[in-house]
XYZ file of C-alpha atoms in Angstrom:
379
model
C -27.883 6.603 29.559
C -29.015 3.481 27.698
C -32.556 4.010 28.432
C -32.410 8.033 27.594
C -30.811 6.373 23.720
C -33.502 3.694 23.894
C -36.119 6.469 23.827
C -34.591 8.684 21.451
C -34.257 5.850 19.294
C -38.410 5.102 19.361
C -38.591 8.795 18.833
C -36.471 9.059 15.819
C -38.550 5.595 14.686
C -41.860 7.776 15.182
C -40.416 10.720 13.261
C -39.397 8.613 10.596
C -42.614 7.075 10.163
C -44.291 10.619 10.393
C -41.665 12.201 8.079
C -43.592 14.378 5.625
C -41.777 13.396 2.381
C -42.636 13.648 -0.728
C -41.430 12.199 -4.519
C -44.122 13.187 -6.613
C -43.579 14.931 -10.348
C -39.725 16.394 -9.948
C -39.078 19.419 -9.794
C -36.260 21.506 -10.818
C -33.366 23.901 -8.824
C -30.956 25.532 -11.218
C -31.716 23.104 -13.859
C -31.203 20.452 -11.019
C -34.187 17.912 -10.585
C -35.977 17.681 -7.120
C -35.953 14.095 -6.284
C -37.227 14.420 -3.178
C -38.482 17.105 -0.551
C -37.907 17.009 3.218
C -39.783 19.894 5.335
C -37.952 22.083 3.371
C -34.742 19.920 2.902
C -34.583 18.966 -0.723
C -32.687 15.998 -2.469
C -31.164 16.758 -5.836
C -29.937 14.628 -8.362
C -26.726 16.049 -8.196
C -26.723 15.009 -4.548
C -27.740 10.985 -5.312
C -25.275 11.277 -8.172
C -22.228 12.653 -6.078
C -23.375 9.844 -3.184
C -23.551 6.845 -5.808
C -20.022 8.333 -6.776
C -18.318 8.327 -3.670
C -19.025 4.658 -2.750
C -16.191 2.484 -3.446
C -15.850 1.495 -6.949
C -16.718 -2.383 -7.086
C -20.418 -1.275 -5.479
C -20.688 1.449 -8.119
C -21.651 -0.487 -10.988
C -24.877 -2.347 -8.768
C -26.338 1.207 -7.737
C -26.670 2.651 -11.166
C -29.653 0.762 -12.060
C -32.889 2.167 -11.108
C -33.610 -0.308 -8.725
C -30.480 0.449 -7.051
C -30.863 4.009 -7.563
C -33.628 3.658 -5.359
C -32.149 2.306 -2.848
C -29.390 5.062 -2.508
C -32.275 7.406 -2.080
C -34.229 5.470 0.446
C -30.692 5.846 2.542
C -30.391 9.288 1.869
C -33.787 10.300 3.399
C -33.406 8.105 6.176
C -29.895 9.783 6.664
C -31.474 13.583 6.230
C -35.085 12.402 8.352
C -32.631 11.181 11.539
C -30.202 14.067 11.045
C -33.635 16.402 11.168
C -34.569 14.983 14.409
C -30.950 14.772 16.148
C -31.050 18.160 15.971
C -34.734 18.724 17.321
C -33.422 16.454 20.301
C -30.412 18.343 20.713
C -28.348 14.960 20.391
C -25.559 16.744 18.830
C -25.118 18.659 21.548
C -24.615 15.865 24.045
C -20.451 15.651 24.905
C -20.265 12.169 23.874
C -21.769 12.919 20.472
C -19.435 16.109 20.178
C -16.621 14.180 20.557
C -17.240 10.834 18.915
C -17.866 13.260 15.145
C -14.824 15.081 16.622
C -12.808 11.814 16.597
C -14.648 10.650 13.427
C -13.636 13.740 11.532
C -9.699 13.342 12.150
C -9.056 10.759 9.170
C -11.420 12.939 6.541
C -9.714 16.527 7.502
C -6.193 14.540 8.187
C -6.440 13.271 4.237
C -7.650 16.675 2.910
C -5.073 18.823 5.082
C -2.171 16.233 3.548
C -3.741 16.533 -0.126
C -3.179 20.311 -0.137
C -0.094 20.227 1.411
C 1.054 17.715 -1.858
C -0.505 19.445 -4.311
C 1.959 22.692 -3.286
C 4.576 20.900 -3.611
C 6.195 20.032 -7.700
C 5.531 17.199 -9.397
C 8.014 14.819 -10.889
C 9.839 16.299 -14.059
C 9.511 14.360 -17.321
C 13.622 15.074 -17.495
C 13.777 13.729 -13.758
C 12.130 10.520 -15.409
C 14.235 10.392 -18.488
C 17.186 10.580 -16.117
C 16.482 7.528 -14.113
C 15.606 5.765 -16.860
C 19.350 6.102 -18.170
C 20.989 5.763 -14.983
C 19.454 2.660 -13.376
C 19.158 1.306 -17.437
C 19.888 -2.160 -15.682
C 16.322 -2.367 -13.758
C 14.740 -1.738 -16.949
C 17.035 -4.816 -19.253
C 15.562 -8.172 -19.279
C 18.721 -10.144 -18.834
C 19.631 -12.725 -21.668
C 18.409 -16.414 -20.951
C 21.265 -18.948 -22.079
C 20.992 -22.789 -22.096
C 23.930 -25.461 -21.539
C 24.938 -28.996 -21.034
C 28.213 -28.602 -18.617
C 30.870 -31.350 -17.886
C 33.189 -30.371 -14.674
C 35.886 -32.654 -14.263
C 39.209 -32.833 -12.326
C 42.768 -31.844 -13.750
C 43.881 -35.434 -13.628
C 41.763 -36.379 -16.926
C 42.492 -32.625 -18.058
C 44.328 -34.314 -21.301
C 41.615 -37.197 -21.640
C 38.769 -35.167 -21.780
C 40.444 -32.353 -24.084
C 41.218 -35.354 -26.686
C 37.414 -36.678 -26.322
C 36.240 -33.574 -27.114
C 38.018 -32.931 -29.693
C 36.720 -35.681 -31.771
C 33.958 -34.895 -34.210
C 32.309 -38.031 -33.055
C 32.146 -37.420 -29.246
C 29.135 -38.511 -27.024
C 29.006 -35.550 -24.791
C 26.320 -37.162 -22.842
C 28.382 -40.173 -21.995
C 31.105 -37.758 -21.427
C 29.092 -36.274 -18.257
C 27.578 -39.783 -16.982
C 31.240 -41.281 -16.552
C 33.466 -38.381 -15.694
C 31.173 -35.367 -14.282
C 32.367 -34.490 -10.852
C 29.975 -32.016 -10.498
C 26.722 -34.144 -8.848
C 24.559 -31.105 -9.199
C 24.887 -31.072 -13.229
C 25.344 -34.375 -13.728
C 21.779 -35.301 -12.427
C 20.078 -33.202 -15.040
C 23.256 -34.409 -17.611
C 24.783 -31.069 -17.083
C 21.946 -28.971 -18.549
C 21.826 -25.790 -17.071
C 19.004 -23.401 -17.812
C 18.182 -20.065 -17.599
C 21.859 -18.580 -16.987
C 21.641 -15.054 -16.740
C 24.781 -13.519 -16.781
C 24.027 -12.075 -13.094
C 26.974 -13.867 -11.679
C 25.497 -16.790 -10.509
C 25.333 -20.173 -12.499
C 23.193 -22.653 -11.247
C 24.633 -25.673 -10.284
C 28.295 -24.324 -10.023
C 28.158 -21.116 -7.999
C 29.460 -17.588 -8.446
C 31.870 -17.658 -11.305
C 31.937 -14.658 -13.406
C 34.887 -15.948 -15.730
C 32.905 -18.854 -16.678
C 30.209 -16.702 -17.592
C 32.221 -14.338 -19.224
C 33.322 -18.046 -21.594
C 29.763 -18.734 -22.071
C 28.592 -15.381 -22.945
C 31.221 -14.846 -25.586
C 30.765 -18.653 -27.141
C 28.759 -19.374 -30.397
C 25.271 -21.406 -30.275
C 26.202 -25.053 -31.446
C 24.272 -28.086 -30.373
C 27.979 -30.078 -32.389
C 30.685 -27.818 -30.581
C 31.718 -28.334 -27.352
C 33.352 -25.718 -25.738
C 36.543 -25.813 -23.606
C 38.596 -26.604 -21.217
C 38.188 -23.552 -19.016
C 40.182 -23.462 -15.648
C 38.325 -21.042 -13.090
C 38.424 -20.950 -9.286
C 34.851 -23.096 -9.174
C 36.986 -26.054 -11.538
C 38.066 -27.024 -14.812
C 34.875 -26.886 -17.202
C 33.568 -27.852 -20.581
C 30.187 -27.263 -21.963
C 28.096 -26.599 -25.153
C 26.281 -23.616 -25.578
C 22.364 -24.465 -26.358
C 20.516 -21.663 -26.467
C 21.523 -17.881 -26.125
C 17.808 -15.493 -25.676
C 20.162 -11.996 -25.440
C 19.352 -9.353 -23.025
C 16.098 -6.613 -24.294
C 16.144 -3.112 -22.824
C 13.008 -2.278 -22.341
C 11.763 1.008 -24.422
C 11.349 4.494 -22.385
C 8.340 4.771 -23.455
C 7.377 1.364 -22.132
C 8.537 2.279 -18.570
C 7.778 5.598 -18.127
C 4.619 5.880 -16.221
C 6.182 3.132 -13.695
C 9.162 5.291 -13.254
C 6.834 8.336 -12.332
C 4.759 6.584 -10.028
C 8.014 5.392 -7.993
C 9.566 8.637 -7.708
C 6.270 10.400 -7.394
C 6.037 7.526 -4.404
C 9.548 8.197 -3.411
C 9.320 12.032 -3.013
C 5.873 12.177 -1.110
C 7.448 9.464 1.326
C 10.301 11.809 1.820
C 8.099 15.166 1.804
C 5.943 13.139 4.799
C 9.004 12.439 7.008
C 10.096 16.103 6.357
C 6.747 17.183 7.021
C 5.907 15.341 9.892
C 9.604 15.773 11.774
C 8.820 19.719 11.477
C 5.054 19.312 13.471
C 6.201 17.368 15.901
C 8.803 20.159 16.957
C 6.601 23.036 16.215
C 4.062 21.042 19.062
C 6.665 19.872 20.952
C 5.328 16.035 21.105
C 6.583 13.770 23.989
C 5.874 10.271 23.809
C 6.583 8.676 27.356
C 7.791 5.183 26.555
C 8.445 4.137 29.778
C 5.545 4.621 30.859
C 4.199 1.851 28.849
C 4.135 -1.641 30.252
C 6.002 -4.952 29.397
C 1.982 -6.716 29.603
C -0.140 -3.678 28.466
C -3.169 -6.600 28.475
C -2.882 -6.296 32.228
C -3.032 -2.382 32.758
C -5.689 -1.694 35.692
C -8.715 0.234 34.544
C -7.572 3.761 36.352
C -3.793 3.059 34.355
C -5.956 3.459 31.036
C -6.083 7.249 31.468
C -2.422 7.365 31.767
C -1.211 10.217 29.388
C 1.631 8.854 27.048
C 1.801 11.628 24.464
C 1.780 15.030 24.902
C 1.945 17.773 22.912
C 0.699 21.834 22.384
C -2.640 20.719 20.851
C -5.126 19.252 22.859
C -5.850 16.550 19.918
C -2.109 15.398 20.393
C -2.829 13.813 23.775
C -2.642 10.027 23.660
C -3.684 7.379 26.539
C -2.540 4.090 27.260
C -6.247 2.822 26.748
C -5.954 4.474 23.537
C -3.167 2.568 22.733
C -4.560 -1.202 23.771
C -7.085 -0.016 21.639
C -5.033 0.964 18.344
C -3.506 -3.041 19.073
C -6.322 -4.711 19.640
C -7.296 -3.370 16.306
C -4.108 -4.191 15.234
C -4.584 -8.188 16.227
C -8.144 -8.193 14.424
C -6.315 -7.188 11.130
C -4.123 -10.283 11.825
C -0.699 -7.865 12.639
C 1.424 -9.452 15.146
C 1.237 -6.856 17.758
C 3.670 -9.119 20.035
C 6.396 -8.166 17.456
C 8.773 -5.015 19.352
C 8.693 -3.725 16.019
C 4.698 -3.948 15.069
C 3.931 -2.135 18.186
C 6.537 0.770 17.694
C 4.737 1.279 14.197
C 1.423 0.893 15.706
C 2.322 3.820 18.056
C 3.596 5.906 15.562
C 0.967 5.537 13.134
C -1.653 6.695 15.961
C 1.024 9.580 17.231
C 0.997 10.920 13.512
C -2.598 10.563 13.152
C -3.155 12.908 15.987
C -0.027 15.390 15.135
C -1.301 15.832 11.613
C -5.113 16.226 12.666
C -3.889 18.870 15.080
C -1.737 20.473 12.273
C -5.243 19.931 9.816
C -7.054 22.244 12.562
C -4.971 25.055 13.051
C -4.461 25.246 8.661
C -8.889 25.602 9.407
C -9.453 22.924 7.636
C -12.983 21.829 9.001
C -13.495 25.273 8.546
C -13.113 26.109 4.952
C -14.158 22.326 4.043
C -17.403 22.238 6.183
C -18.801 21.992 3.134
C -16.604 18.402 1.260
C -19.000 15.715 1.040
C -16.934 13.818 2.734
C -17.222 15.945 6.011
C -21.025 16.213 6.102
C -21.211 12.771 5.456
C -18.872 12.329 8.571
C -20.778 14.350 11.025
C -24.124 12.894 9.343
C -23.413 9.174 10.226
């Protein structure tokens, strides 16, 4: 076999070489300019247009120059010149070939056949997003940021401490360095930033009464505030800085909203989806017949059938599967994980349900024609 590919390869080389192609003054096809002409095969354009457009968008920008330009179109009639002469050889009709742009084809008529299925089904509602914006109005508030400097003390210098603070002339600061029995505060000399009313102060620990005291007390870098008795202590403090909470505008959040629930809904639409083609073909994945050390599966074990279905595209082997994980371990997953593999398996169980689903709704039928597809059984 390698030397019957070695010679079709120096005859495609030849061909190539021999290729009568020409790019002289352009011609035109429906108002269409001839860019180039291939024994009959002719490159529009439209056609080196639609290929610059379909290449992913950061090489875009370096193939719209004429140079690059050029380039595009050198690909193309390589791409159309080996095509021409696959055919004349008949390579396309070899099994291997048949089923390699078979197997290619699944992801490109797998995304189409899914696309048409969403675009049946209705879009998010502006009142569906207006709705969740005023229930869940707490994702959308930025909480209030509030500042303090915090003494915690014990209730045997209660009356002390109450007296100190009192006095117009009190040293706060020397307040916390000789009575703070709070370590955590006292290190920073009881400031406390950033307290957001979330019921968690750092420093001190859940305490929503305290935070309930600071909340409701006024901004004074003179007044200090208590004593407060809650279950974290006994508590004084002076208020700093109060930034209060900002609810975020509709308008400001709205496209976010529809993107999650847009997210949310095809998520839900795909496990719906999905659950109803796996009864309708009656897909059995044998579990137990996969081993504890799949790295050590015998070469006659790889043809070992582990999902089955009523599509021949459904069937799934356990060299398959090493495959799909030693894929897997190239994109850096942890396939030794229980749970990596189980999603691994699915993923390539889904791939194949759907693609059988994408045949029988004739997709590579009515889309022989999506650029995507030729380009598929082209390469």
């Amino acid at each position: 076999m390698k030397r019957k590919i070695f010679h079709i390869t120096i005859f495609i080389i030849l061909a190539l070489v021999c290729a009568s192609v020409s790019a002289q003054a352009p011609k035109t096809k429906d108002s269409d300019p001839i860019l180039v002409e291939i024994k009959g095969y002719d490159i529009m354009t439209s056609d080196l247009l639609k290929k610059i457009e379909n290449l992913p968008t950061l090489n875009q920008s370096r193939f719209k120059s004429v140079e690059g330009q050029h380039q595009i179109l050198d690909m193309m009639v390589t791409e159309q010149v080996f095509l021409k002469n696959a055919d004349e050889l008949g390579i396309k009709q070899l099994e291997e070939v048949k089923e390699a742009i078979h197997l290619a084809l699944r992801p490109v008529a797998n995304e189409i056949h899914y696309a048409e299925l969403l675009d049946k089904e209705p879009a998010v509602t502006a009142a569906e997003i207006k709705k969740n914006y005023n229930d869940n109005i707490q994702n959308f508030t930025i909480p209030p940021k509030i500042t303090i400097q915090h003494l915690q003390i014990d209730s045997e210098e209660l009356s002390v401490i109450s007296e100190m603070a009192k006095s117009e002339h009190a040293d706060f600061v020397a307040m916390i360095r000789e009575h703070s029995k709070n370590p955590q505060t006292a290190a920073s000399l009881g400031l406390i930033r950033n307290i957001r009313l979330n019921g968690n102060i750092v420093g001190i620990g859940n305490d929503p009464k305290l935070e309930g005291y600071i909340d409701k007390a006024t901004v004074s870098e003179e007044v200090i505030h208590g004593p407060f008795t809650t279950e974290t202590g006994i508590h004084f403090f002076k208020k700093i800085e109060h930034e209060p909470a900002i609810v975020r505008p509709f308008e400001d959040v709205a496209l976010d909203i529809e993107s999650r629930l847009t997210s949310a809904k095809d998520q839900e639409f795909y496990a719906k989806y999905m659950d109803s083609q796996y009864k309708k073909y009656a897909v059995v994945t044998h579990k137990d017949l996969i081993p504890e050390n799949i790295y050590e599966v015998s070469s006659s074990e790889m043809q070992v059938v582990i999902t089955e279905g009523k599509h021949p595209d459904i069937r799934f082997t356990l060299g398959e599967y090493l495959a799909a994980l030693r894929s897997a371990m190239q994109e850096r997953e942890d396939i030794d994980q229980p749970h990596v593999r189980e999603r691994i398996l699915k993923r390539e169980v889904d791939s194949r349900v759907m693609y059988a689903a994408a045949q029988d709704a004739k997709v590579l039928e009515r889309k022989k024609d999506d650029y995507q597809m030729q380009q598929t059984t082209i390469s």
